[in-house]
Each structure stands twice: as C-alpha cells, then as structure tokens.
C-alpha cells in the first residue's frame, strides 16, 4: 500500500479531485483497520472493541483486563476477582479472554469451569464461534494463523490447528486426562443453591477444585477465579483462608469490585461525610443500584 502523509492529507484534502479523495479515504480506512488489528492482537480490550464496537467499557473492565493480560503473558500467576452480578465479568472473562488468549497462544490448553456444565459448554460454543468468525480471522488468521481444527464440532471440547485445546466443565464434572495451561473459574456457585439453603455446595466446590481442577494444571499453569461472593466459606473465601493458614498455599492476588463505591471525607471541623458512585455508571446508574 502506498505511503500516506496523514498531515498533508488533512491540510490538502480540499485540493484533491473527487476520484483522488475517494482513493485516499479508502487507503485511510485500510490504515485504520490495520492499526486496529495490530492493537487487537496485543490488547484484550482493543480485541473486544474490534469485535463489538458498542461494548461499554467501565473502569473495572480496564483493571480486570490488565489482570487477565498478566495471566496471558506470565507476569501474574493466580488471580481472584470478586464482583457483583451483571457487571460484564463473564462476557470479558469467559467469552472474549479465552479467544484472545488462544489467538496469542494457540498451542495452549484452556479449561473453562462454571457452576453447571451447560453454562460452561455454552461459553465454549460462543468462543468456538468467535474464533471461526471473519473478524477474528482478520486478527489472528492468515498463513500459519489460528483456526479451529477440522474435527472441532463439539461445543464444549475442541482444538486449534496448532494443538491447543478448549475444555468446558461444570463444578464436580469429570476431568481425568485433561490438562490446563489456563484454568478459568467463572462463578463456581449457583445462586439458586444459596437461595434454597443448599450451603454444602461451598465445601463440594472447594474439594473438587483442590483435588480435581487444581491438579490438572500444566507446568507454569495459571488460574483465575472470578465470582460473586456469597459467604465466608465460598471458593474465594476458602482460598484466602488457605493463604493465611497454610504455608506453601497458592498465593492469589485478590481484587474486589464493589457495585457501589463509597468515599469517606473528613471536614475541617472533624465531621465525616460519605459519597457514593456506581462502579459502572455507563451501564448502572447509582439510583438503580441503590
């Protein structure tokens, strides 16, 4: 493609003929797309925006994306994120992130876990379809690029053409013979169980995680636990207890995103006032949360 002096174009566009303007605008569009594709390869949120321009990015998404990118590049090892429902965590963590991760690491194994197998498989179907999409192939396709292997028809278990693997499973599911370079746990507890008083699900999830999923990690494997908190002994709570009481336990970077943020201000007279704001005002006004 011909080199374009962008500043010259901006200054002299009015001097060009209609045909020249059309050609230049087409070249500028191509330049913009090439720039967007380049950014989408290295930035998770740019990848999201390339695929879904109307996506509402909140401040918590930017922080969450940094944590996930750290898992992808190896600068982070264990991450536990606590966040309220309907704040876009699964869309980013369980849909876009695995696809972006496999685009950059097509030979790695991803294990996706949710509280039910159906939900985990549904994520698998969406990620698989995203990888097969035209936009994804613009970013990660081409010669020696990333695509689904020819036999990848199952929604919850499929492979890339580079030997990578995606495996979806519900908490308590069979995982013998499976490995994971990246273990994603998205909401390991079903809110209906908590509402119905079935609180033994906390112990069951912890036991399955520690004796099952955690043992499936490949050398250097990384873990993200992203969930809404329900009790002191839910999965995040138990992992935090392990860190405090067991020497040698996995050390998680725990990040909490309260739906309503509160700021305490002390006046000159010693009086204290509190102000509140929404974690994601682009989607949830404070009044709606309250």
PDB file of N, CA, C and O in Angstrom, residues 95-149:
ATOM      1  N   UNK A  95     -15.792 -15.259  27.618  1.00  0.00           N
ATOM      2  CA  UNK A  95     -16.065 -15.192  26.180  1.00  0.00           C
ATOM      3  C   UNK A  95     -14.875 -14.624  25.414  1.00  0.00           C
ATOM      4  O   UNK A  95     -14.210 -15.335  24.653  1.00  0.00           O
ATOM      5  N   UNK A  96     -14.568 -13.374  25.669  1.00  0.00           N
ATOM      6  CA  UNK A  96     -13.513 -12.745  24.880  1.00  0.00           C
ATOM      7  C   UNK A  96     -12.104 -13.194  25.281  1.00  0.00           C
ATOM      8  O   UNK A  96     -11.244 -13.403  24.420  1.00  0.00           O
ATOM      9  N   UNK A  97     -11.858 -13.338  26.575  1.00  0.00           N
ATOM     10  CA  UNK A  97     -10.492 -13.648  27.008  1.00  0.00           C
ATOM     11  C   UNK A  97      -9.974 -14.991  26.485  1.00  0.00           C
ATOM     12  O   UNK A  97      -8.851 -15.052  25.969  1.00  0.00           O
ATOM     13  N   UNK A  98     -10.732 -16.096  26.583  1.00  0.00           N
ATOM     14  CA  UNK A  98     -10.196 -17.354  26.052  1.00  0.00           C
ATOM     15  C   UNK A  98      -9.874 -17.289  24.557  1.00  0.00           C
ATOM     16  O   UNK A  98      -8.872 -17.841  24.103  1.00  0.00           O
ATOM     17  N   UNK A  99     -10.736 -16.598  23.790  1.00  0.00           N
ATOM     18  CA  UNK A  99     -10.486 -16.473  22.352  1.00  0.00           C
ATOM     19  C   UNK A  99      -9.221 -15.664  22.082  1.00  0.00           C
ATOM     20  O   UNK A  99      -8.396 -16.026  21.225  1.00  0.00           O
ATOM     21  N   UNK A 100      -9.060 -14.572  22.801  1.00  0.00           N
ATOM     22  CA  UNK A 100      -7.866 -13.734  22.644  1.00  0.00           C
ATOM     23  C   UNK A 100      -6.613 -14.479  23.110  1.00  0.00           C
ATOM     24  O   UNK A 100      -5.565 -14.423  22.459  1.00  0.00           O
ATOM     25  N   UNK A 101      -6.730 -15.192  24.216  1.00  0.00           N
ATOM     26  CA  UNK A 101      -5.605 -15.969  24.749  1.00  0.00           C
ATOM     27  C   UNK A 101      -5.149 -17.024  23.743  1.00  0.00           C
ATOM     28  O   UNK A 101      -3.949 -17.161  23.473  1.00  0.00           O
ATOM     29  N   UNK A 102      -6.084 -17.754  23.167  1.00  0.00           N
ATOM     30  CA  UNK A 102      -5.726 -18.791  22.196  1.00  0.00           C
ATOM     31  C   UNK A 102      -5.215 -18.183  20.893  1.00  0.00           C
ATOM     32  O   UNK A 102      -4.425 -18.810  20.191  1.00  0.00           O
ATOM     33  N   UNK A 103      -5.646 -16.981  20.583  1.00  0.00           N
ATOM     34  CA  UNK A 103      -5.093 -16.307  19.412  1.00  0.00           C
ATOM     35  C   UNK A 103      -3.608 -16.034  19.569  1.00  0.00           C
ATOM     36  O   UNK A 103      -2.829 -16.150  18.618  1.00  0.00           O
ATOM     37  N   UNK A 104      -3.222 -15.682  20.792  1.00  0.00           N
ATOM     38  CA  UNK A 104      -1.815 -15.401  21.074  1.00  0.00           C
ATOM     39  C   UNK A 104      -1.034 -16.635  21.504  1.00  0.00           C
ATOM     40  O   UNK A 104       0.202 -16.656  21.401  1.00  0.00           O
ATOM     41  N   UNK A 105      -1.749 -17.655  22.005  1.00  0.00           N
ATOM     42  CA  UNK A 105      -1.099 -18.891  22.467  1.00  0.00           C
ATOM     43  C   UNK A 105      -1.884 -20.091  21.936  1.00  0.00           C
ATOM     44  O   UNK A 105      -2.499 -20.838  22.707  1.00  0.00           O
ATOM     45  N   UNK A 106      -1.852 -20.299  20.626  1.00  0.00           N
ATOM     46  CA  UNK A 106      -2.727 -21.311  20.019  1.00  0.00           C
ATOM     47  C   UNK A 106      -2.367 -22.758  20.352  1.00  0.00           C
ATOM     48  O   UNK A 106      -3.129 -23.669  20.027  1.00  0.00           O
ATOM     49  N   UNK A 107      -1.235 -22.969  21.007  1.00  0.00           N
ATOM     50  CA  UNK A 107      -0.842 -24.326  21.380  1.00  0.00           C
ATOM     51  C   UNK A 107      -1.153 -24.649  22.841  1.00  0.00           C
ATOM     52  O   UNK A 107      -0.823 -25.735  23.326  1.00  0.00           O
ATOM     53  N   UNK A 108      -1.804 -23.740  23.561  1.00  0.00           N
ATOM     54  CA  UNK A 108      -2.065 -23.924  24.985  1.00  0.00           C
ATOM     55  C   UNK A 108      -3.432 -24.568  25.229  1.00  0.00           C
ATOM     56  O   UNK A 108      -4.297 -24.609  24.358  1.00  0.00           O
ATOM     57  N   UNK A 109      -3.608 -25.036  26.457  1.00  0.00           N
ATOM     58  CA  UNK A 109      -4.842 -25.693  26.869  1.00  0.00           C
ATOM     59  C   UNK A 109      -5.608 -24.789  27.839  1.00  0.00           C
ATOM     60  O   UNK A 109      -5.046 -24.344  28.834  1.00  0.00           O
ATOM     61  N   UNK A 110      -6.882 -24.568  27.523  1.00  0.00           N
ATOM     62  CA  UNK A 110      -7.763 -23.757  28.363  1.00  0.00           C
ATOM     63  C   UNK A 110      -8.835 -24.652  28.967  1.00  0.00           C
ATOM     64  O   UNK A 110      -9.504 -25.402  28.241  1.00  0.00           O
ATOM     65  N   UNK A 111      -8.996 -24.579  30.286  1.00  0.00           N
ATOM     66  CA  UNK A 111     -10.104 -25.266  30.943  1.00  0.00           C
ATOM     67  C   UNK A 111     -11.039 -24.223  31.514  1.00  0.00           C
ATOM     68  O   UNK A 111     -10.646 -23.389  32.320  1.00  0.00           O
ATOM     69  N   UNK A 112     -12.289 -24.263  31.061  1.00  0.00           N
ATOM     70  CA  UNK A 112     -13.300 -23.296  31.469  1.00  0.00           C
ATOM     71  C   UNK A 112     -14.275 -23.972  32.421  1.00  0.00           C
ATOM     72  O   UNK A 112     -14.891 -24.984  32.080  1.00  0.00           O
ATOM     73  N   UNK A 113     -14.440 -23.413  33.618  1.00  0.00           N
ATOM     74  CA  UNK A 113     -15.288 -24.013  34.648  1.00  0.00           C
ATOM     75  C   UNK A 113     -16.368 -23.021  35.064  1.00  0.00           C
ATOM     76  O   UNK A 113     -16.089 -21.845  35.296  1.00  0.00           O
ATOM     77  N   UNK A 114     -17.599 -23.513  35.161  1.00  0.00           N
ATOM     78  CA  UNK A 114     -18.681 -22.732  35.751  1.00  0.00           C
ATOM     79  C   UNK A 114     -19.477 -23.649  36.675  1.00  0.00           C
ATOM     80  O   UNK A 114     -19.148 -24.827  36.817  1.00  0.00           O
ATOM     81  N   UNK A 115     -20.529 -23.127  37.318  1.00  0.00           N
ATOM     82  CA  UNK A 115     -21.230 -23.936  38.309  1.00  0.00           C
ATOM     83  C   UNK A 115     -22.035 -25.065  37.690  1.00  0.00           C
ATOM     84  O   UNK A 115     -22.364 -26.035  38.370  1.00  0.00           O
ATOM     85  N   UNK A 116     -22.358 -24.958  36.405  1.00  0.00           N
ATOM     86  CA  UNK A 116     -23.022 -26.067  35.714  1.00  0.00           C
ATOM     87  C   UNK A 116     -22.308 -26.349  34.402  1.00  0.00           C
ATOM     88  O   UNK A 116     -21.728 -25.450  33.781  1.00  0.00           O
ATOM     89  N   UNK A 117     -22.398 -27.606  33.968  1.00  0.00           N
ATOM     90  CA  UNK A 117     -21.775 -27.989  32.704  1.00  0.00           C
ATOM     91  C   UNK A 117     -22.445 -27.271  31.532  1.00  0.00           C
ATOM     92  O   UNK A 117     -21.767 -26.856  30.584  1.00  0.00           O
ATOM     93  N   UNK A 118     -23.760 -27.105  31.596  1.00  0.00           N
ATOM     94  CA  UNK A 118     -24.474 -26.450  30.493  1.00  0.00           C
ATOM     95  C   UNK A 118     -23.976 -25.032  30.270  1.00  0.00           C
ATOM     96  O   UNK A 118     -23.789 -24.597  29.126  1.00  0.00           O
ATOM     97  N   UNK A 119     -23.761 -24.305  31.355  1.00  0.00           N
ATOM     98  CA  UNK A 119     -23.289 -22.925  31.233  1.00  0.00           C
ATOM     99  C   UNK A 119     -21.868 -22.896  30.679  1.00  0.00           C
ATOM    100  O   UNK A 119     -21.546 -22.079  29.809  1.00  0.00           O
ATOM    101  N   UNK A 120     -21.006 -23.782  31.177  1.00  0.00           N
ATOM    102  CA  UNK A 120     -19.630 -23.831  30.694  1.00  0.00           C
ATOM    103  C   UNK A 120     -19.589 -24.185  29.216  1.00  0.00           C
ATOM    104  O   UNK A 120     -18.831 -23.588  28.443  1.00  0.00           O
ATOM    105  N   UNK A 121     -20.403 -25.144  28.796  1.00  0.00           N
ATOM    106  CA  UNK A 121     -20.449 -25.545  27.392  1.00  0.00           C
ATOM    107  C   UNK A 121     -20.989 -24.419  26.516  1.00  0.00           C
ATOM    108  O   UNK A 121     -20.537 -24.222  25.383  1.00  0.00           O
ATOM    109  N   UNK A 122     -21.942 -23.667  27.049  1.00  0.00           N
ATOM    110  CA  UNK A 122     -22.481 -22.535  26.293  1.00  0.00           C
ATOM    111  C   UNK A 122     -21.390 -21.508  26.017  1.00  0.00           C
ATOM    112  O   UNK A 122     -21.300 -20.954  24.913  1.00  0.00           O
ATOM    113  N   UNK A 123     -20.540 -21.249  27.008  1.00  0.00           N
ATOM    114  CA  UNK A 123     -19.395 -20.372  26.772  1.00  0.00           C
ATOM    115  C   UNK A 123     -18.484 -20.967  25.700  1.00  0.00           C
ATOM    116  O   UNK A 123     -17.964 -20.257  24.838  1.00  0.00           O
ATOM    117  N   UNK A 124     -18.271 -22.279  25.781  1.00  0.00           N
ATOM    118  CA  UNK A 124     -17.419 -22.939  24.797  1.00  0.00           C
ATOM    119  C   UNK A 124     -17.931 -22.775  23.389  1.00  0.00           C
ATOM    120  O   UNK A 124     -17.162 -22.548  22.452  1.00  0.00           O
ATOM    121  N   UNK A 125     -19.237 -22.873  23.225  1.00  0.00           N
ATOM    122  CA  UNK A 125     -19.846 -22.696  21.903  1.00  0.00           C
ATOM    123  C   UNK A 125     -19.611 -21.281  21.387  1.00  0.00           C
ATOM    124  O   UNK A 125     -19.251 -21.068  20.216  1.00  0.00           O
ATOM    125  N   UNK A 126     -19.769 -20.299  22.265  1.00  0.00           N
ATOM    126  CA  UNK A 126     -19.590 -18.907  21.859  1.00  0.00           C
ATOM    127  C   UNK A 126     -18.136 -18.607  21.496  1.00  0.00           C
ATOM    128  O   UNK A 126     -17.860 -17.910  20.515  1.00  0.00           O
ATOM    129  N   UNK A 127     -17.208 -19.136  22.296  1.00  0.00           N
ATOM    130  CA  UNK A 127     -15.787 -18.906  22.000  1.00  0.00           C
ATOM    131  C   UNK A 127     -15.405 -19.581  20.688  1.00  0.00           C
ATOM    132  O   UNK A 127     -14.691 -19.007  19.859  1.00  0.00           O
ATOM    133  N   UNK A 128     -15.877 -20.799  20.493  1.00  0.00           N
ATOM    134  CA  UNK A 128     -15.604 -21.518  19.243  1.00  0.00           C
ATOM    135  C   UNK A 128     -16.116 -20.739  18.035  1.00  0.00           C
ATOM    136  O   UNK A 128     -15.417 -20.585  17.024  1.00  0.00           O
ATOM    137  N   UNK A 129     -17.343 -20.238  18.130  1.00  0.00           N
ATOM    138  CA  UNK A 129     -17.911 -19.486  17.021  1.00  0.00           C
ATOM    139  C   UNK A 129     -17.178 -18.178  16.787  1.00  0.00           C
ATOM    140  O   UNK A 129     -17.054 -17.714  15.640  1.00  0.00           O
ATOM    141  N   UNK A 130     -16.689 -17.560  17.858  1.00  0.00           N
ATOM    142  CA  UNK A 130     -15.923 -16.326  17.715  1.00  0.00           C
ATOM    143  C   UNK A 130     -14.631 -16.585  16.949  1.00  0.00           C
ATOM    144  O   UNK A 130     -14.253 -15.807  16.054  1.00  0.00           O
ATOM    145  N   UNK A 131     -13.939 -17.669  17.283  1.00  0.00           N
ATOM    146  CA  UNK A 131     -12.687 -17.989  16.605  1.00  0.00           C
ATOM    147  C   UNK A 131     -12.924 -18.245  15.112  1.00  0.00           C
ATOM    148  O   UNK A 131     -12.080 -17.912  14.275  1.00  0.00           O
ATOM    149  N   UNK A 132     -14.075 -18.793  14.785  1.00  0.00           N
ATOM    150  CA  UNK A 132     -14.390 -19.073  13.383  1.00  0.00           C
ATOM    151  C   UNK A 132     -14.891 -17.846  12.626  1.00  0.00           C
ATOM    152  O   UNK A 132     -15.050 -17.896  11.404  1.00  0.00           O
ATOM    153  N   UNK A 133     -15.113 -16.737  13.338  1.00  0.00           N
ATOM    154  CA  UNK A 133     -15.716 -15.558  12.713  1.00  0.00           C
ATOM    155  C   UNK A 133     -14.729 -14.823  11.808  1.00  0.00           C
ATOM    156  O   UNK A 133     -13.509 -14.941  11.932  1.00  0.00           O
ATOM    157  N   UNK A 134     -15.286 -14.037  10.906  1.00  0.00           N
ATOM    158  CA  UNK A 134     -14.474 -13.280   9.954  1.00  0.00           C
ATOM    159  C   UNK A 134     -13.594 -12.246  10.655  1.00  0.00           C
ATOM    160  O   UNK A 134     -12.415 -12.088  10.311  1.00  0.00           O
ATOM    161  N   UNK A 135     -14.148 -11.549  11.636  1.00  0.00           N
ATOM    162  CA  UNK A 135     -13.369 -10.528  12.331  1.00  0.00           C
ATOM    163  C   UNK A 135     -12.187 -11.142  13.077  1.00  0.00           C
ATOM    164  O   UNK A 135     -11.086 -10.585  13.080  1.00  0.00           O
ATOM    165  N   UNK A 136     -12.433 -12.271  13.740  1.00  0.00           N
ATOM    166  CA  UNK A 136     -11.339 -12.936  14.469  1.00  0.00           C
ATOM    167  C   UNK A 136     -10.237 -13.343  13.497  1.00  0.00           C
ATOM    168  O   UNK A 136      -9.039 -13.182  13.799  1.00  0.00           O
ATOM    169  N   UNK A 137     -10.625 -13.856  12.352  1.00  0.00           N
ATOM    170  CA  UNK A 137      -9.637 -14.311  11.386  1.00  0.00           C
ATOM    171  C   UNK A 137      -8.851 -13.146  10.785  1.00  0.00           C
ATOM    172  O   UNK A 137      -7.704 -13.312  10.379  1.00  0.00           O
ATOM    173  N   UNK A 138      -9.450 -11.960  10.752  1.00  0.00           N
ATOM    174  CA  UNK A 138      -8.688 -10.782  10.320  1.00  0.00           C
ATOM    175  C   UNK A 138      -7.535 -10.504  11.284  1.00  0.00           C
ATOM    176  O   UNK A 138      -6.467 -10.030  10.878  1.00  0.00           O
ATOM    177  N   UNK A 139      -7.746 -10.802  12.555  1.00  0.00           N
ATOM    178  CA  UNK A 139      -6.732 -10.530  13.576  1.00  0.00           C
ATOM    179  C   UNK A 139      -5.717 -11.655  13.683  1.00  0.00           C
ATOM    180  O   UNK A 139      -4.502 -11.443  13.621  1.00  0.00           O
ATOM    181  N   UNK A 140      -6.208 -12.869  13.847  1.00  0.00           N
ATOM    182  CA  UNK A 140      -5.318 -13.989  14.159  1.00  0.00           C
ATOM    183  C   UNK A 140      -5.226 -15.033  13.047  1.00  0.00           C
ATOM    184  O   UNK A 140      -4.543 -16.048  13.220  1.00  0.00           O
ATOM    185  N   UNK A 141      -5.907 -14.813  11.923  1.00  0.00           N
ATOM    186  CA  UNK A 141      -5.889 -15.789  10.841  1.00  0.00           C
ATOM    187  C   UNK A 141      -4.734 -15.589   9.876  1.00  0.00           C
ATOM    188  O   UNK A 141      -3.688 -15.060  10.234  1.00  0.00           O
ATOM    189  N   UNK A 142      -4.921 -16.030   8.643  1.00  0.00           N
ATOM    190  CA  UNK A 142      -3.872 -15.909   7.646  1.00  0.00           C
ATOM    191  C   UNK A 142      -2.938 -17.109   7.653  1.00  0.00           C
ATOM    192  O   UNK A 142      -3.180 -18.115   8.321  1.00  0.00           O
ATOM    193  N   UNK A 143      -1.857 -16.996   6.903  1.00  0.00           N
ATOM    194  CA  UNK A 143      -0.880 -18.078   6.826  1.00  0.00           C
ATOM    195  C   UNK A 143      -0.316 -18.380   8.214  1.00  0.00           C
ATOM    196  O   UNK A 143       0.122 -17.484   8.924  1.00  0.00           O
ATOM    197  N   UNK A 144      -0.356 -19.647   8.590  1.00  0.00           N
ATOM    198  CA  UNK A 144       0.095 -20.099   9.914  1.00  0.00           C
ATOM    199  C   UNK A 144      -0.708 -19.471  11.038  1.00  0.00           C
ATOM    200  O   UNK A 144      -0.273 -19.447  12.194  1.00  0.00           O
ATOM    201  N   UNK A 145      -1.886 -18.931  10.722  1.00  0.00           N
ATOM    202  CA  UNK A 145      -2.719 -18.300  11.734  1.00  0.00           C
ATOM    203  C   UNK A 145      -3.496 -19.319  12.548  1.00  0.00           C
ATOM    204  O   UNK A 145      -3.323 -20.535  12.411  1.00  0.00           O
ATOM    205  N   UNK A 146      -4.387 -18.810  13.379  1.00  0.00           N
ATOM    206  CA  UNK A 146      -5.141 -19.651  14.307  1.00  0.00           C
ATOM    207  C   UNK A 146      -6.533 -19.906  13.748  1.00  0.00           C
ATOM    208  O   UNK A 146      -7.239 -18.972  13.354  1.00  0.00           O
ATOM    209  N   UNK A 147      -6.907 -21.159  13.725  1.00  0.00           N
ATOM    210  CA  UNK A 147      -8.263 -21.532  13.357  1.00  0.00           C
ATOM    211  C   UNK A 147      -8.627 -22.829  14.064  1.00  0.00           C
ATOM    212  O   UNK A 147      -7.772 -23.461  14.706  1.00  0.00           O
ATOM    213  N   UNK A 148      -9.873 -23.218  13.965  1.00  0.00           N
ATOM    214  CA  UNK A 148     -10.314 -24.454  14.592  1.00  0.00           C
ATOM    215  C   UNK A 148      -9.822 -25.645  13.780  1.00  0.00           C
ATOM    216  O   UNK A 148      -9.759 -25.583  12.552  1.00  0.00           O
ATOM    217  N   UNK A 149      -9.472 -26.710  14.477  1.00  0.00           N
ATOM    218  CA  UNK A 149      -9.105 -27.927  13.767  1.00  0.00           C
ATOM    219  C   UNK A 149     -10.345 -28.504  13.093  1.00  0.00           C
ATOM    220  O   UNK A 149     -11.477 -28.198  13.468  1.00  0.00           O
TER     221      UNK A 149
END
